[in-house]
Amino acid sequence: MTSPWYKSVSSVFGLRPRIKGLLFFILGVVALLTILSPLTSTSYEASSTGSSTRVPNIYSNYRRIKEQAAVDYLDLRSLSLGTSLKEFPLCGKERESYVPCYNVTGNLLAGLQEGDELDRHCEFEREKERCVVRPPRDYKIPLRWPLGRDIIWSGNVKITKDQFLSSGTVTTRLMLLEENQITFHSEDGLIFDGVKDYARQIAEMIGLGSDTEFAQAGVRTVLDIGCGFGSFGAHLVSLKLMPICIAKYEATGSQVQLALERGLPAMIGNFFSKQLPYPSLSFDMVHCAQCGITWDIKADAMLLLEVDRVLKPGGYFVLTSPTNKAQGNLPDTKKTSISTRVNELSKKICWSLTAQQDESFLWQKTADSNCYSSRSQDSIPLCKDGDSVPYYHPLVPCISGTTSKRWIPIQNRSAVAGTTSAELEIHGNLFCLLSGVKPEEFSEDTQVWRSALKNYWSLLTPLIFSDHPKRPGDEDPLPPFNMIRNVMDMNARFGNLNSALLEQGKSAWVMNVVPVNARNTLPIILDRGFSGVLHDWCEPFPTYPRTYDMLHANELLTHLSSERCSLMDLFLEMDRILRPEGWVVISDKLGVIELARAMATRVRWEARVIDLQDDPDDASCKLLREIIYFSRTEDEHLKKVL
């Protein structure tokens, strides 16, 4: 049965042409006035702050929003008239590896300098033609996990043979097989005999007998800065830990792109001038092995303070730096000053140097918040922590998180990934000033996604094997547990889709994304030992094209409709980061699903709409549907859906 709400919308779109045109004109004017009102206030506020503040080009933003509103209006009008929407054209070859918001040249022209131009800046992103990013001509579908962890197709990443040969130690880690494959040695180097030896060394520095005991010491999540080609992260994954690689944007030879191609958690991340999109007290360990960061380059130790901000109480910072090796033409005093300078700064933020072996240093953050009140007068001050969401805010010259309710030493947490009822009570809703998450709410959500994942897998089965003939009477085989590896939950809530995948033995990891204007449940996700990040879906996601096998969006489109985001731009962004032969699963209200199906045709997808809510007595379920897309490459490298 069609809902009254949908009937009312249908009746509006069914008016006579003259009245309908007038209605759309009025709606368009109201929408433009609503959009332009914050721009006016923004311009006033910017002018009142003084000339030293950098302000984006308001006129350029106004023109872009005006053009956006016109395009959205025409597309909605075409949809209401029942006419087909025009497909987006294919992008040129120069955009095969396009990553928005990382235009160093444009940032320099906008006046950014002193390293700030290397950070993410979507506010200076120039309007580009809306088009579908195509894969390179020699692109091949990645091998299934775990084989794909050790062998990737060289045509899938923007890296050349010359870069291998000129990269020094890289050639000790990689081997070019024939002309189209890159093999990663299971015992690749770092600066030790092997990554296993290196991990065991870190475990011994902590006081453990083996790297298999990391979880017993409270280490479950590791932020790996400048992860190389992901070999340390791959080893941590084999130990059932959750590493997240972050590295700066690189046009070629990207660490993040290679790690994701191998099926390892990674995203573009740089904190030279802005905070990382994680809340305070997020990770059990931060790891930097020759990560290329000069920790004392900024005043007030702000780079190290950002590490301290995301590090949990009792957590570890591992710095591996070849102090006994020459570093360019620097004098000898500079060659050995990296760890020494970090150690000097660490004393001001209640860190202690607990161990040193060879070229590796291990600091531990204090587990006692009273340490900060016993420091000397000239120590780094404490931040006045508020409820603001840390989404690419400027770095701060103070210590964060000391008064947080989440100040729980990692050694006091369970070694098993999960969240207890007691831990749930400390997570408050940032947009309600009352209590935290109720255990019964969390439990109900867990059951919902256990059931939903089973439905997804059963629905995907006939689609996966639709191209494979079978004898009459045979049942469809179960899809392989490793048919997908890189999954993004675009509106993750508590991370229970991630939990269901683990419980059902799927060999997938999930990037749990919490929208910045939704309830901030990311601390719960990270405390469960999962990967996650804050993100504004009105902006592109910080990753390279073709890096995810499955995208999942539950009620995301409804959420974005209230944020004045363009759904067309969202679908183009989803298509950019989705691998050929990847899947998209969207669950939302009926009217939004119908609009989404129309948008899918513009990015050359075909949609299957399946109603999973079939209870005739439940009125709330009648507005919910599931829409499932399956995409695959064709001869011209287009994404299509079966």
PDB file of N, CA and C in Angstrom, residues 445 449 488-497 511-519 521 525 537 552-560 587-588:
ATOM      1  N   ASP A 445      19.656  -2.335  18.031  1.00  0.00           N
ATOM      2  CA  ASP A 445      20.347  -2.023  16.787  1.00  0.00           C
ATOM      3  C   ASP A 445      21.235  -3.190  16.353  1.00  0.00           C
ATOM      4  N   TRP A 449      20.876  -5.346  12.613  1.00  0.00           N
ATOM      5  CA  TRP A 449      21.894  -5.488  11.580  1.00  0.00           C
ATOM      6  C   TRP A 449      22.382  -6.919  11.416  1.00  0.00           C
ATOM      7  N   MET A 488      32.459   0.304   3.114  1.00  0.00           N
ATOM      8  CA  MET A 488      32.231   1.597   3.769  1.00  0.00           C
ATOM      9  C   MET A 488      30.774   1.688   4.192  1.00  0.00           C
ATOM     10  N   ASP A 489      30.553   1.896   5.487  1.00  0.00           N
ATOM     11  CA  ASP A 489      29.218   2.173   6.010  1.00  0.00           C
ATOM     12  C   ASP A 489      29.107   3.685   6.139  1.00  0.00           C
ATOM     13  N   MET A 490      28.354   4.301   5.241  1.00  0.00           N
ATOM     14  CA  MET A 490      28.358   5.759   5.104  1.00  0.00           C
ATOM     15  C   MET A 490      27.573   6.478   6.195  1.00  0.00           C
ATOM     16  N   ASN A 491      26.786   5.739   6.955  1.00  0.00           N
ATOM     17  CA  ASN A 491      26.050   6.291   8.099  1.00  0.00           C
ATOM     18  C   ASN A 491      26.013   5.199   9.160  1.00  0.00           C
ATOM     19  N   ALA A 492      27.132   5.033   9.858  1.00  0.00           N
ATOM     20  CA  ALA A 492      27.400   3.790  10.585  1.00  0.00           C
ATOM     21  C   ALA A 492      26.678   3.661  11.913  1.00  0.00           C
ATOM     22  N   ARG A 493      26.261   4.735  12.494  1.00  0.00           N
ATOM     23  CA  ARG A 493      25.631   4.746  13.810  1.00  0.00           C
ATOM     24  C   ARG A 493      26.535   4.083  14.852  1.00  0.00           C
ATOM     25  N   PHE A 494      26.211   2.877  15.343  1.00  0.00           N
ATOM     26  CA  PHE A 494      27.025   2.229  16.372  1.00  0.00           C
ATOM     27  C   PHE A 494      28.069   1.273  15.803  1.00  0.00           C
ATOM     28  N   GLY A 495      28.101   1.101  14.480  1.00  0.00           N
ATOM     29  CA  GLY A 495      29.035   0.156  13.880  1.00  0.00           C
ATOM     30  C   GLY A 495      28.563  -1.277  13.914  1.00  0.00           C
ATOM     31  N   ASN A 496      27.261  -1.489  13.999  1.00  0.00           N
ATOM     32  CA  ASN A 496      26.756  -2.856  14.145  1.00  0.00           C
ATOM     33  C   ASN A 496      26.726  -3.639  12.841  1.00  0.00           C
ATOM     34  N   LEU A 497      26.767  -2.969  11.688  1.00  0.00           N
ATOM     35  CA  LEU A 497      26.971  -3.710  10.442  1.00  0.00           C
ATOM     36  C   LEU A 497      28.366  -4.326  10.455  1.00  0.00           C
ATOM     37  N   MET A 511      35.024   0.742   6.954  1.00  0.00           N
ATOM     38  CA  MET A 511      35.268   2.140   7.303  1.00  0.00           C
ATOM     39  C   MET A 511      33.925   2.702   7.766  1.00  0.00           C
ATOM     40  N   ASN A 512      33.769   2.830   9.082  1.00  0.00           N
ATOM     41  CA  ASN A 512      32.523   3.308   9.674  1.00  0.00           C
ATOM     42  C   ASN A 512      32.530   4.835   9.673  1.00  0.00           C
ATOM     43  N   VAL A 513      31.684   5.426   8.844  1.00  0.00           N
ATOM     44  CA  VAL A 513      31.644   6.877   8.696  1.00  0.00           C
ATOM     45  C   VAL A 513      30.459   7.423   9.484  1.00  0.00           C
ATOM     46  N   VAL A 514      30.738   8.414  10.321  1.00  0.00           N
ATOM     47  CA  VAL A 514      29.689   9.104  11.079  1.00  0.00           C
ATOM     48  C   VAL A 514      29.564  10.517  10.504  1.00  0.00           C
ATOM     49  N   PRO A 515      28.420  10.866   9.911  1.00  0.00           N
ATOM     50  CA  PRO A 515      28.247  12.217   9.365  1.00  0.00           C
ATOM     51  C   PRO A 515      28.412  13.272  10.460  1.00  0.00           C
ATOM     52  N   VAL A 516      29.038  14.393  10.109  1.00  0.00           N
ATOM     53  CA  VAL A 516      29.402  15.389  11.117  1.00  0.00           C
ATOM     54  C   VAL A 516      28.184  16.004  11.802  1.00  0.00           C
ATOM     55  N   ASN A 517      27.055  16.077  11.105  1.00  0.00           N
ATOM     56  CA  ASN A 517      25.869  16.695  11.694  1.00  0.00           C
ATOM     57  C   ASN A 517      24.888  15.677  12.246  1.00  0.00           C
ATOM     58  N   ALA A 518      25.295  14.407  12.286  1.00  0.00           N
ATOM     59  CA  ALA A 518      24.486  13.387  12.924  1.00  0.00           C
ATOM     60  C   ALA A 518      24.940  13.221  14.372  1.00  0.00           C
ATOM     61  N   ARG A 519      24.281  12.362  15.098  1.00  0.00           N
ATOM     62  CA  ARG A 519      24.709  12.088  16.469  1.00  0.00           C
ATOM     63  C   ARG A 519      26.105  11.491  16.443  1.00  0.00           C
ATOM     64  N   THR A 521      28.447   9.206  17.278  1.00  0.00           N
ATOM     65  CA  THR A 521      28.647   7.887  17.877  1.00  0.00           C
ATOM     66  C   THR A 521      30.024   7.311  17.545  1.00  0.00           C
ATOM     67  N   ILE A 525      32.235   3.523  18.259  1.00  0.00           N
ATOM     68  CA  ILE A 525      32.792   2.672  17.198  1.00  0.00           C
ATOM     69  C   ILE A 525      34.275   2.427  17.437  1.00  0.00           C
ATOM     70  N   TRP A 537      29.262  14.596   4.246  1.00  0.00           N
ATOM     71  CA  TRP A 537      28.962  14.032   2.935  1.00  0.00           C
ATOM     72  C   TRP A 537      28.539  15.088   1.915  1.00  0.00           C
ATOM     73  N   HIS A 552      27.526   1.132   1.820  1.00  0.00           N
ATOM     74  CA  HIS A 552      26.239   0.912   2.484  1.00  0.00           C
ATOM     75  C   HIS A 552      25.755   2.229   3.068  1.00  0.00           C
ATOM     76  N   ALA A 553      24.518   2.594   2.775  1.00  0.00           N
ATOM     77  CA  ALA A 553      23.966   3.872   3.234  1.00  0.00           C
ATOM     78  C   ALA A 553      22.572   3.643   3.793  1.00  0.00           C
ATOM     79  N   ASN A 554      22.449   3.710   5.092  1.00  0.00           N
ATOM     80  CA  ASN A 554      21.160   3.536   5.756  1.00  0.00           C
ATOM     81  C   ASN A 554      20.633   4.891   6.213  1.00  0.00           C
ATOM     82  N   GLU A 555      19.556   5.341   5.574  1.00  0.00           N
ATOM     83  CA  GLU A 555      18.910   6.615   5.884  1.00  0.00           C
ATOM     84  C   GLU A 555      19.850   7.804   5.720  1.00  0.00           C
ATOM     85  N   LEU A 556      20.892   7.639   4.924  1.00  0.00           N
ATOM     86  CA  LEU A 556      21.825   8.737   4.688  1.00  0.00           C
ATOM     87  C   LEU A 556      21.207   9.805   3.792  1.00  0.00           C
ATOM     88  N   LEU A 557      20.477   9.382   2.765  1.00  0.00           N
ATOM     89  CA  LEU A 557      19.924  10.343   1.815  1.00  0.00           C
ATOM     90  C   LEU A 557      18.902  11.251   2.489  1.00  0.00           C
ATOM     91  N   THR A 558      18.095  10.688   3.382  1.00  0.00           N
ATOM     92  CA  THR A 558      17.148  11.513   4.131  1.00  0.00           C
ATOM     93  C   THR A 558      17.881  12.517   4.999  1.00  0.00           C
ATOM     94  N   HIS A 559      18.956  12.079   5.627  1.00  0.00           N
ATOM     95  CA  HIS A 559      19.753  12.972   6.460  1.00  0.00           C
ATOM     96  C   HIS A 559      20.343  14.113   5.627  1.00  0.00           C
ATOM     97  N   LEU A 560      20.855  13.794   4.445  1.00  0.00           N
ATOM     98  CA  LEU A 560      21.503  14.810   3.617  1.00  0.00           C
ATOM     99  C   LEU A 560      20.500  15.779   3.001  1.00  0.00           C
ATOM    100  N   SER A 587      19.328   1.937   1.985  1.00  0.00           N
ATOM    101  CA  SER A 587      18.063   1.747   2.685  1.00  0.00           C
ATOM    102  C   SER A 587      17.559   3.103   3.126  1.00  0.00           C
ATOM    103  N   ASP A 588      16.334   3.443   2.726  1.00  0.00           N
ATOM    104  CA  ASP A 588      15.833   4.774   3.070  1.00  0.00           C
ATOM    105  C   ASP A 588      14.327   4.817   2.860  1.00  0.00           C
TER     106      ASP A 588
END
